[in-house]
mmCIF file of C-alpha atoms in Angstrom:
data_model
loop_
_atom_site.group_PDB
_atom_site.id
_atom_site.type_symbol
_atom_site.label_atom_id
_atom_site.label_comp_id
_atom_site.label_asym_id
_atom_site.label_seq_id
_atom_site.Cartn_x
_atom_site.Cartn_y
_atom_site.Cartn_z
ATOM 1 C CA MET J 1 -4.514 4.731 25.932
ATOM 2 C CA ASN J 2 -2.714 1.458 25.215
ATOM 3 C CA ILE J 3 0.655 1.190 23.431
ATOM 4 C CA GLN J 4 1.944 -2.098 22.044
ATOM 5 C CA VAL J 5 5.335 -2.360 20.318
ATOM 6 C CA VAL J 6 5.732 -4.871 17.466
ATOM 7 C CA ARG J 7 7.748 -5.438 14.321
ATOM 8 C CA PRO J 8 6.045 -3.953 11.215
ATOM 9 C CA ARG J 9 6.030 -7.424 9.620
ATOM 10 C CA GLU J 10 3.806 -8.595 12.486
ATOM 11 C CA LEU J 11 0.981 -6.229 11.569
ATOM 12 C CA GLY J 12 -2.067 -8.063 10.264
ATOM 13 C CA ASP J 13 -4.142 -7.130 7.225
ATOM 14 C CA SER J 14 -6.666 -5.176 9.311
ATOM 15 C CA GLU J 15 -3.895 -3.210 11.030
ATOM 16 C CA ARG J 16 -2.225 -2.377 7.724
ATOM 17 C CA ALA J 17 -5.584 -1.281 6.332
ATOM 18 C CA ARG J 18 -6.096 0.952 9.371
ATOM 19 C CA TRP J 19 -2.636 2.493 8.820
ATOM 20 C CA ARG J 20 -3.585 3.363 5.226
ATOM 21 C CA GLU J 21 -6.963 4.712 6.376
ATOM 22 C CA LEU J 22 -5.335 7.053 8.901
ATOM 23 C CA GLN J 23 -2.723 8.208 6.389
ATOM 24 C CA LYS J 24 -5.294 9.039 3.718
ATOM 25 C CA ALA J 25 -7.489 10.919 6.188
ATOM 26 C CA ASP J 26 -4.803 13.536 6.969
ATOM 27 C CA PRO J 27 -3.214 15.497 4.062
ATOM 28 C CA SER J 28 -0.132 16.222 6.183
ATOM 29 C CA LEU J 29 0.631 12.471 6.163
ATOM 30 C CA ASP J 30 0.550 12.142 2.370
ATOM 31 C CA ASN J 31 4.147 11.018 2.064
ATOM 32 C CA PRO J 32 5.402 7.546 1.031
ATOM 33 C CA PHE J 33 8.028 7.506 3.793
ATOM 34 C CA LEU J 34 5.060 7.401 6.185
ATOM 35 C CA SER J 35 3.450 4.452 4.379
ATOM 36 C CA VAL J 36 3.155 1.001 5.925
ATOM 37 C CA GLU J 37 4.850 -0.510 2.854
ATOM 38 C CA PHE J 38 8.042 1.432 3.568
ATOM 39 C CA ALA J 39 8.016 0.373 7.230
ATOM 40 C CA VAL J 40 7.587 -3.298 6.333
ATOM 41 C CA ALA J 41 10.416 -3.134 3.771
ATOM 42 C CA MET J 42 12.761 -1.511 6.292
ATOM 43 C CA ASP J 43 11.869 -4.210 8.831
ATOM 44 C CA ARG J 44 12.864 -6.923 6.358
ATOM 45 C CA LEU J 45 16.350 -5.421 6.118
ATOM 46 C CA ARG J 46 17.064 -3.944 9.563
ATOM 47 C CA ASP J 47 16.601 -5.686 12.931
ATOM 48 C CA TYR J 48 16.159 -2.443 14.855
ATOM 49 C CA VAL J 49 12.877 -1.383 13.190
ATOM 50 C CA ARG J 50 9.784 -1.222 15.420
ATOM 51 C CA VAL J 51 6.311 0.283 15.386
ATOM 52 C CA ALA J 52 4.243 1.384 18.368
ATOM 53 C CA VAL J 53 0.553 0.604 17.866
ATOM 54 C CA ILE J 54 -1.505 3.113 19.835
ATOM 55 C CA SER J 55 -5.067 2.132 20.755
ATOM 56 C CA GLU J 56 -7.827 4.062 22.483
ATOM 57 C CA GLY J 57 -11.218 2.692 23.397
ATOM 58 C CA GLY J 58 -10.445 -0.599 21.716
ATOM 59 C CA ARG J 59 -9.668 1.013 18.335
ATOM 60 C CA ILE J 60 -6.288 1.806 16.795
ATOM 61 C CA ALA J 61 -5.668 5.548 17.023
ATOM 62 C CA GLY J 62 -2.171 5.677 15.590
ATOM 63 C CA PHE J 63 1.134 4.116 14.596
ATOM 64 C CA PHE J 64 4.616 5.333 15.465
ATOM 65 C CA PRO J 65 7.328 3.688 13.315
ATOM 66 C CA TYR J 66 10.886 4.149 14.565
ATOM 67 C CA GLU J 67 14.334 2.600 14.954
ATOM 68 C CA ARG J 68 15.596 1.412 18.342
ATOM 69 C CA HIS J 69 19.395 1.369 18.511
ATOM 70 C CA SER J 70 21.797 0.407 21.272
ATOM 71 C CA PHE J 71 21.277 1.933 24.744
ATOM 72 C CA GLY J 72 17.731 2.955 23.858
ATOM 73 C CA ILE J 73 18.679 5.559 21.260
ATOM 74 C CA GLY J 74 15.648 6.214 19.070
ATOM 75 C CA LYS J 75 15.857 7.398 15.471
ATOM 76 C CA PRO J 76 13.267 8.092 12.779
ATOM 77 C CA LEU J 77 12.453 5.216 10.463
ATOM 78 C CA GLY J 78 14.972 5.235 7.631
ATOM 79 C CA GLY J 79 17.038 7.927 9.348
ATOM 80 C CA PHE J 80 19.314 9.725 6.909
ATOM 81 C CA LEU J 81 17.572 8.094 3.928
ATOM 82 C CA THR J 82 14.200 9.757 4.442
ATOM 83 C CA THR J 83 12.743 13.247 4.307
ATOM 84 C CA CYS J 84 9.621 12.799 6.433
ATOM 85 C CA HIS J 85 8.653 11.018 9.643
ATOM 86 C CA GLY J 86 6.147 11.207 12.460
ATOM 87 C CA LEU J 87 2.975 9.743 13.928
ATOM 88 C CA ILE J 88 0.398 8.250 11.601
ATOM 89 C CA SER J 89 -2.688 8.851 13.698
ATOM 90 C CA ILE J 90 -6.142 10.311 14.073
ATOM 91 C CA PRO J 91 -6.102 14.116 13.795
ATOM 92 C CA ASP J 92 -4.917 15.938 16.897
ATOM 93 C CA LEU J 93 -4.032 12.790 18.815
ATOM 94 C CA GLU J 94 -2.766 13.982 22.198
ATOM 95 C CA LEU J 95 -0.193 11.583 23.581
ATOM 96 C CA ASP J 96 2.465 12.290 26.177
ATOM 97 C CA ALA J 97 5.740 12.065 24.235
ATOM 98 C CA LYS J 98 7.785 10.814 27.178
ATOM 99 C CA ALA J 99 5.187 8.140 27.910
ATOM 100 C CA LEU J 100 5.511 7.088 24.268
ATOM 101 C CA LEU J 101 9.302 6.870 24.632
ATOM 102 C CA ARG J 102 8.912 4.838 27.798
ATOM 103 C CA ALA J 103 6.580 2.380 26.069
ATOM 104 C CA CYS J 104 9.058 2.116 23.175
ATOM 105 C CA LYS J 105 11.968 1.591 25.623
ATOM 106 C CA LEU J 106 13.723 4.687 24.308
ATOM 107 C CA SER J 107 15.920 7.085 26.262
ATOM 108 C CA VAL J 108 15.953 9.719 23.538
ATOM 109 C CA PHE J 109 14.366 10.427 20.158
ATOM 110 C CA ASP J 110 16.104 12.882 17.820
ATOM 111 C CA PHE J 111 14.178 14.124 14.754
ATOM 112 C CA ASP J 112 14.893 16.506 11.885
ATOM 113 C CA HIS J 113 12.151 15.914 9.257
ATOM 114 C CA LEU J 114 9.095 15.458 11.461
ATOM 115 C CA VAL J 115 5.673 16.500 10.164
ATOM 116 C CA ALA J 116 5.415 19.903 11.827
ATOM 117 C CA GLY J 117 2.702 20.637 14.366
ATOM 118 C CA GLN J 118 1.832 17.144 15.545
ATOM 119 C CA PRO J 119 0.506 17.668 19.100
ATOM 120 C CA THR J 120 2.598 14.868 20.601
ATOM 121 C CA PHE J 121 5.879 16.350 19.376
ATOM 122 C CA ALA J 122 5.100 20.077 18.972
ATOM 123 C CA PRO J 123 6.365 21.015 22.468
ATOM 124 C CA TYR J 124 9.771 19.575 21.533
ATOM 125 C CA GLU J 125 10.183 21.261 18.155
ATOM 126 C CA ALA J 126 13.362 23.335 18.251
ATOM 127 C CA ASP J 127 13.005 24.603 14.686
ATOM 128 C CA VAL J 128 10.548 24.390 11.788
ATOM 129 C CA ARG J 129 11.783 24.523 8.193
ATOM 130 C CA PRO J 130 10.047 24.793 4.799
ATOM 131 C CA ALA J 131 10.246 21.932 2.317
ATOM 132 C CA PRO J 132 9.589 23.242 -1.222
ATOM 133 C CA VAL J 133 7.087 21.397 -3.405
ATOM 134 C CA MET J 134 5.892 21.434 -6.993
ATOM 135 C CA ASP J 135 2.110 21.747 -6.660
ATOM 136 C CA PHE J 136 0.007 20.600 -9.639
ATOM 137 C CA THR J 137 -3.440 20.866 -8.070
ATOM 138 C CA ALA J 138 -4.237 23.746 -10.431
ATOM 139 C CA GLY J 139 -2.683 21.893 -13.383
ATOM 140 C CA PHE J 140 0.734 21.680 -14.982
ATOM 141 C CA GLU J 141 0.344 24.929 -16.939
ATOM 142 C CA ALA J 142 -0.410 26.861 -13.764
ATOM 143 C CA TRP J 143 2.709 25.365 -12.176
ATOM 144 C CA ILE J 144 4.961 26.264 -15.120
ATOM 145 C CA GLU J 145 3.609 29.828 -15.029
ATOM 146 C CA GLN J 146 4.645 30.000 -11.371
ATOM 147 C CA VAL J 147 8.135 28.747 -12.290
ATOM 148 C CA LYS J 148 8.337 31.447 -14.950
ATOM 149 C CA ALA J 149 7.310 34.072 -12.405
ATOM 150 C CA ASN J 150 9.890 32.766 -9.911
ATOM 151 C CA SER J 151 12.764 33.129 -12.386
ATOM 152 C CA PRO J 152 12.020 33.783 -16.083
ATOM 153 C CA LYS J 153 15.745 33.881 -16.869
ATOM 154 C CA ASN J 154 16.406 30.427 -15.396
ATOM 155 C CA LEU J 155 13.457 28.862 -17.216
ATOM 156 C CA LYS J 156 14.487 30.427 -20.516
ATOM 157 C CA THR J 157 18.076 29.197 -20.087
ATOM 158 C CA VAL J 158 17.020 25.633 -19.270
ATOM 159 C CA ARG J 159 14.604 25.481 -22.204
ATOM 160 C CA TYR J 160 17.434 26.645 -24.496
ATOM 161 C CA LYS J 161 19.748 23.922 -23.146
ATOM 162 C CA GLU J 162 16.964 21.373 -23.540
ATOM 163 C CA ARG J 163 16.604 22.208 -27.256
ATOM 164 C CA LYS J 164 20.389 22.251 -27.703
ATOM 165 C CA LEU J 165 20.718 18.791 -26.118
ATOM 166 C CA GLY J 166 18.116 17.432 -28.529
ATOM 167 C CA ARG J 167 19.764 19.021 -31.582
ATOM 168 C CA GLU J 168 23.256 17.817 -30.755
ATOM 169 C CA HIS J 169 22.565 14.350 -29.332
ATOM 170 C CA GLY J 170 19.227 13.197 -30.698
ATOM 171 C CA ASP J 171 15.553 13.732 -29.976
ATOM 172 C CA LEU J 172 14.704 13.801 -26.294
ATOM 173 C CA ARG J 173 12.549 11.027 -24.860
ATOM 174 C CA PHE J 174 11.248 10.787 -21.310
ATOM 175 C CA GLU J 175 10.281 7.512 -19.623
ATOM 176 C CA TRP J 176 7.929 7.602 -16.643
ATOM 177 C CA SER J 177 7.949 4.728 -14.140
ATOM 178 C CA THR J 178 10.138 2.328 -16.083
ATOM 179 C CA PRO J 179 10.356 -1.189 -14.574
ATOM 180 C CA ASP J 180 13.748 -1.963 -16.163
ATOM 181 C CA PRO J 181 16.275 -2.908 -13.424
ATOM 182 C CA GLU J 182 19.201 -2.057 -15.726
ATOM 183 C CA VAL J 183 17.992 1.535 -15.927
ATOM 184 C CA LEU J 184 18.025 1.620 -12.118
ATOM 185 C CA ARG J 185 21.597 0.241 -12.105
ATOM 186 C CA THR J 186 22.665 3.071 -14.432
ATOM 187 C CA LEU J 187 21.073 5.691 -12.209
ATOM 188 C CA LEU J 188 22.628 4.316 -9.025
ATOM 189 C CA ALA J 189 26.069 4.224 -10.683
ATOM 190 C CA TRP J 190 25.705 7.909 -11.522
ATOM 191 C CA LYS J 191 24.605 8.648 -7.971
ATOM 192 C CA SER J 192 27.537 6.750 -6.432
ATOM 193 C CA ASP J 193 29.871 8.699 -8.702
ATOM 194 C CA GLN J 194 28.249 11.952 -7.564
ATOM 195 C CA TYR J 195 28.693 11.019 -3.898
ATOM 196 C CA ARG J 196 32.396 10.299 -4.457
ATOM 197 C CA ARG J 197 33.030 13.414 -6.569
ATOM 198 C CA THR J 198 31.404 15.684 -4.017
ATOM 199 C CA GLY J 199 33.082 14.191 -0.957
ATOM 200 C CA ARG J 200 29.922 12.569 0.407
ATOM 201 C CA VAL J 201 29.554 9.055 1.778
ATOM 202 C CA ASP J 202 28.420 6.690 -0.965
ATOM 203 C CA ARG J 203 25.144 5.331 0.357
ATOM 204 C CA PHE J 204 25.079 2.592 -2.260
ATOM 205 C CA ALA J 205 28.318 1.150 -0.909
ATOM 206 C CA GLN J 206 26.000 -0.376 1.712
ATOM 207 C CA PRO J 207 24.361 -3.482 0.207
ATOM 208 C CA TRP J 208 21.197 -3.159 2.291
ATOM 209 C CA ILE J 209 20.455 0.266 0.803
ATOM 210 C CA VAL J 210 20.825 -1.146 -2.707
ATOM 211 C CA GLU J 211 18.485 -3.974 -1.711
ATOM 212 C CA LEU J 212 15.987 -1.496 -0.255
ATOM 213 C CA THR J 213 16.038 0.477 -3.502
ATOM 214 C CA ASP J 214 15.423 -2.708 -5.508
ATOM 215 C CA MET J 215 12.531 -3.639 -3.217
ATOM 216 C CA MET J 216 10.974 -0.206 -3.568
ATOM 217 C CA HIS J 217 11.403 -0.295 -7.349
ATOM 218 C CA ALA J 218 9.385 -3.511 -7.417
ATOM 219 C CA GLU J 219 6.472 -1.941 -5.490
ATOM 220 C CA ASN J 220 3.582 -0.869 -7.705
ATOM 221 C CA SER J 221 0.140 -0.400 -6.181
ATOM 222 C CA SER J 222 -2.347 2.441 -6.377
ATOM 223 C CA ASP J 223 -1.364 3.664 -2.889
ATOM 224 C CA PHE J 224 2.398 3.118 -2.968
ATOM 225 C CA ALA J 225 5.047 2.620 -5.658
ATOM 226 C CA GLY J 226 8.628 3.212 -6.632
ATOM 227 C CA VAL J 227 8.876 5.561 -9.624
ATOM 228 C CA LEU J 228 11.958 5.376 -11.849
ATOM 229 C CA THR J 229 12.207 8.050 -14.538
ATOM 230 C CA MET J 230 14.837 8.528 -17.224
ATOM 231 C CA LEU J 231 15.567 11.190 -19.846
ATOM 232 C CA TYR J 232 17.169 10.031 -23.105
ATOM 233 C CA ALA J 233 18.883 11.937 -25.911
ATOM 234 C CA GLY J 234 18.432 9.595 -28.849
ATOM 235 C CA ASP J 235 19.007 6.201 -27.266
ATOM 236 C CA VAL J 236 21.458 7.449 -24.632
ATOM 237 C CA PRO J 237 20.299 7.953 -21.009
ATOM 238 C CA VAL J 238 21.401 11.357 -19.711
ATOM 239 C CA ALA J 239 19.505 12.035 -16.453
ATOM 240 C CA GLY J 240 17.130 10.198 -14.156
ATOM 241 C CA HIS J 241 15.473 9.988 -10.776
ATOM 242 C CA PHE J 242 14.164 7.325 -8.443
ATOM 243 C CA GLY J 243 11.564 8.256 -5.861
ATOM 244 C CA LEU J 244 8.530 6.941 -4.025
ATOM 245 C CA ARG J 245 4.907 7.955 -4.411
ATOM 246 C CA THR J 246 1.558 7.653 -2.710
ATOM 247 C CA ALA J 247 -1.619 7.949 -4.774
ATOM 248 C CA THR J 248 -1.059 11.702 -5.074
ATOM 249 C CA THR J 249 2.486 12.680 -3.972
ATOM 250 C CA LEU J 250 5.917 11.854 -5.403
ATOM 251 C CA VAL J 251 8.876 12.425 -3.101
ATOM 252 C CA GLY J 252 12.304 13.262 -4.480
ATOM 253 C CA TRP J 253 14.924 10.717 -3.438
ATOM 254 C CA PHE J 254 17.796 9.877 -5.809
ATOM 255 C CA PRO J 255 18.288 12.249 -8.774
ATOM 256 C CA ALA J 256 21.464 11.907 -10.883
ATOM 257 C CA TYR J 257 22.820 12.464 -14.387
ATOM 258 C CA ASP J 258 25.675 11.510 -16.677
ATOM 259 C CA THR J 259 28.338 14.177 -16.206
ATOM 260 C CA GLU J 260 29.330 13.879 -19.886
ATOM 261 C CA PHE J 261 26.213 15.991 -20.541
ATOM 262 C CA ALA J 262 26.702 18.420 -17.659
ATOM 263 C CA ARG J 263 26.899 21.508 -19.892
ATOM 264 C CA TYR J 264 23.237 20.972 -20.852
ATOM 265 C CA SER J 265 22.015 21.019 -17.217
ATOM 266 C CA PRO J 266 20.359 17.617 -17.742
ATOM 267 C CA GLY J 267 19.220 17.330 -14.127
ATOM 268 C CA ILE J 268 17.034 20.436 -14.352
ATOM 269 C CA VAL J 269 15.827 19.495 -17.845
ATOM 270 C CA HIS J 270 14.835 16.138 -16.403
ATOM 271 C CA HIS J 271 13.004 17.768 -13.470
ATOM 272 C CA LEU J 272 10.889 19.884 -15.808
ATOM 273 C CA GLN J 273 9.914 16.859 -17.855
ATOM 274 C CA MET J 274 9.329 14.791 -14.719
ATOM 275 C CA ALA J 275 6.977 17.464 -13.408
ATOM 276 C CA GLU J 276 4.886 17.326 -16.575
ATOM 277 C CA ALA J 277 4.812 13.510 -16.519
ATOM 278 C CA ALA J 278 3.832 13.488 -12.833
ATOM 279 C CA ALA J 279 0.973 15.919 -13.445
ATOM 280 C CA ASN J 280 -0.197 13.850 -16.436
ATOM 281 C CA ALA J 281 -0.108 10.729 -14.240
ATOM 282 C CA GLY J 282 -2.587 12.364 -11.863
ATOM 283 C CA LEU J 283 -0.181 13.269 -9.064
ATOM 284 C CA HIS J 284 -0.865 16.468 -7.159
ATOM 285 C CA MET J 285 2.610 17.207 -5.876
ATOM 286 C CA VAL J 286 6.339 16.541 -6.026
ATOM 287 C CA ASP J 287 7.964 17.025 -2.611
ATOM 288 C CA MET J 288 11.580 18.158 -3.142
ATOM 289 C CA GLY J 289 12.590 18.053 0.551
ATOM 290 C CA LYS J 290 13.970 20.794 2.755
ATOM 291 C CA GLY J 291 17.271 22.589 2.286
ATOM 292 C CA GLY J 292 19.981 22.078 -0.262
ATOM 293 C CA LYS J 293 20.034 23.139 -3.878
ATOM 294 C CA GLU J 294 19.012 26.589 -5.129
ATOM 295 C CA TYR J 295 17.057 25.135 -8.080
ATOM 296 C CA LYS J 296 14.307 24.207 -5.601
ATOM 297 C CA ASP J 297 13.572 27.894 -5.012
ATOM 298 C CA TRP J 298 12.560 28.561 -8.585
ATOM 299 C CA LEU J 299 10.842 25.222 -9.241
ATOM 300 C CA LYS J 300 8.655 25.465 -6.147
ATOM 301 C CA SER J 301 5.024 26.555 -6.134
ATOM 302 C CA GLY J 302 4.381 25.874 -2.461
ATOM 303 C CA VAL J 303 5.922 24.589 0.757
ATOM 304 C CA LEU J 304 5.314 22.005 3.447
ATOM 305 C CA TYR J 305 6.870 22.270 6.900
ATOM 306 C CA VAL J 306 9.056 19.834 8.797
ATOM 307 C CA ALA J 307 10.428 20.158 12.308
ATOM 308 C CA GLU J 308 13.693 19.483 14.087
ATOM 309 C CA GLY J 309 13.893 18.618 17.754
ATOM 310 C CA ARG J 310 14.673 16.160 20.487
ATOM 311 C CA ILE J 311 12.810 14.324 23.237
ATOM 312 C CA SER J 312 14.585 12.597 26.103
ATOM 313 C CA ARG J 313 13.938 10.903 29.400
ATOM 314 C CA PRO J 314 16.472 11.505 32.212
ATOM 315 C CA SER J 315 19.326 9.026 31.780
ATOM 316 C CA PRO J 316 23.117 8.949 31.272
ATOM 317 C CA THR J 317 22.504 7.758 27.695
ATOM 318 C CA ALA J 318 20.382 10.812 26.904
ATOM 319 C CA ALA J 319 23.043 13.138 28.330
ATOM 320 C CA VAL J 320 25.816 11.588 26.258
ATOM 321 C CA HIS J 321 23.618 11.655 23.168
ATOM 322 C CA TRP J 322 22.893 15.362 23.683
ATOM 323 C CA MET J 323 26.593 16.212 23.888
ATOM 324 C CA GLY J 324 27.302 14.270 20.714
ATOM 325 C CA ARG J 325 24.369 15.369 18.548
ATOM 326 C CA THR J 326 23.096 18.822 19.510
ATOM 327 C CA PRO J 327 26.150 20.901 18.434
ATOM 328 C CA PHE J 328 26.255 19.016 15.117
ATOM 329 C CA ASN J 329 22.547 19.575 14.454
ATOM 330 C CA LYS J 330 22.823 23.293 15.185
ATOM 331 C CA ALA J 331 25.843 23.655 12.904
ATOM 332 C CA ARG J 332 24.077 21.772 10.101
ATOM 333 C CA THR J 333 20.994 23.979 10.408
ATOM 334 C CA ILE J 334 23.095 27.142 10.234
ATOM 335 C CA VAL J 335 24.873 25.926 7.091
ATOM 336 C CA MET J 336 21.710 24.682 5.350
ATOM 337 C CA ASP J 337 19.894 27.928 6.130
ATOM 338 C CA ARG J 338 22.519 30.213 4.586
ATOM 339 C CA PRO J 339 23.169 29.787 0.832
ATOM 340 C CA SER J 340 26.664 31.295 1.016
ATOM 341 C CA LEU J 341 27.726 28.859 3.745
ATOM 342 C CA TYR J 342 26.090 25.952 1.929
ATOM 343 C CA ARG J 343 27.994 26.772 -1.285
ATOM 344 C CA ALA J 344 31.259 27.103 0.652
ATOM 345 C CA ALA J 345 30.722 23.747 2.393
ATOM 346 C CA ASP J 346 29.800 22.171 -0.945
ATOM 347 C CA ARG J 347 33.047 23.426 -2.526
ATOM 348 C CA VAL J 348 35.092 22.021 0.367
ATOM 349 C CA LEU J 349 33.440 18.594 0.035
ATOM 350 C CA LYS J 350 33.916 18.575 -3.740
ATOM 351 C CA GLY J 351 37.574 19.428 -3.264
ATOM 352 C CA PHE J 352 37.907 16.599 -0.773
ATOM 353 C CA GLY J 353 36.230 14.269 -3.267
ATOM 354 C CA ARG J 354 38.721 15.219 -6.001
ATOM 355 C CA VAL J 355 41.685 14.714 -3.675
ATOM 356 C CA ARG J 356 40.387 11.327 -2.516
ATOM 357 C CA SER J 357 39.766 10.223 -6.107
ATOM 358 C CA SER J 358 43.267 11.276 -7.111
ATOM 359 C CA MET J 359 44.794 9.373 -4.187
ATOM 360 C CA GLN J 360 42.842 6.250 -5.084
ATOM 361 C CA GLN J 361 44.050 6.436 -8.680
ATOM 362 C CA GLN J 362 47.648 6.796 -7.540
ATOM 363 C CA GLU J 363 47.305 3.831 -5.221
ATOM 364 C CA SER J 364 45.774 1.671 -7.980
ATOM 365 C CA PRO J 365 47.096 3.028 -11.292
ATOM 366 C CA ASN J 366 46.153 -0.129 -13.194
ATOM 367 C CA ALA J 367 42.700 -0.549 -11.724
ATOM 368 C CA VAL J 368 39.928 -1.282 -14.208
ATOM 369 C CA SER J 369 36.884 0.996 -14.018
ATOM 370 C CA GLN J 370 33.866 -0.703 -12.446
ATOM 371 C CA GLU J 371 31.393 1.848 -13.844
ATOM 372 C CA PRO J 372 28.912 0.684 -16.463
ATOM 373 C CA THR J 373 28.968 1.941 -20.032
ATOM 374 C CA GLY J 374 27.355 5.369 -20.219
ATOM 375 C CA ALA J 375 28.375 6.481 -16.744
ATOM 376 C CA ARG J 376 31.095 9.031 -16.181
#
């Protein structure tokens, strides 16, 4: 077994083709965050991105994309931005995880959305969690019947709000995979507003994340693309989503809506229409990611599994990292796994967001709003 570490941009055409071949051969790897295109884009923006090329018998057996930070701290590619990571390899590749870390010059590798059950990492999985999906392999109608069975009351309520939105604000129109950059700007403005209102860190305050989103929006091949969707009432955008897809799977990434229409539940209305558009476009699945919102429970028609865990080699760096990360990870898992705690934490963060917004307004009472027309 030979392991060579390179930058993703250094991969040649044959190596990139091999990456795609391995990914397509294993259904558990059908996720755009595991695609070579995402790794190359991240490498263009971040100096710490690497990929281990694993060869056996003179043939590439796998790729391990990762981030190498100071002191040999290893993180999944894309870190907090992504919902899936792992080895892209031949099935059942058996590789000593600590030997892999040594080859990658890593002291520790901490993961929380790893493809569950990969032999290299399975011994280090501390927990395995379900990630709900919308499965269209039996067709859209079969999926909507499952949604109805999950919660007929919720579906009936959303369909009523959908009709009410159309009556009061104009006929509804759904755009699938729009290339318009201004539509993306509107969506990201809504999302930044949501982050601030709910007390979260605004990811789009970091220019490189905005640039990454623009780069992904420009991608459009049969195997990998950015998919921007938008729901309109009349000519007014009310809710949208930007995600990534492979040939068969769309992954949820950045959903948002205009809060002026909040009483119509535009986010859920949008998700229902996005599901139908995705099925009509030939996709088999929408991966909604683990944890979080309750709406996932009644929109799901299946689950995938992702693992949390940690691998380390003996070193002072690994010990310090354990003390800093392990208690936090356990606390996060407890909160995400219990709806009552999640709702309580969400209320606290929203309250913090309101207080922070109020303080900012008091500090700058004459500030001009920087939000585009149509955003809250």
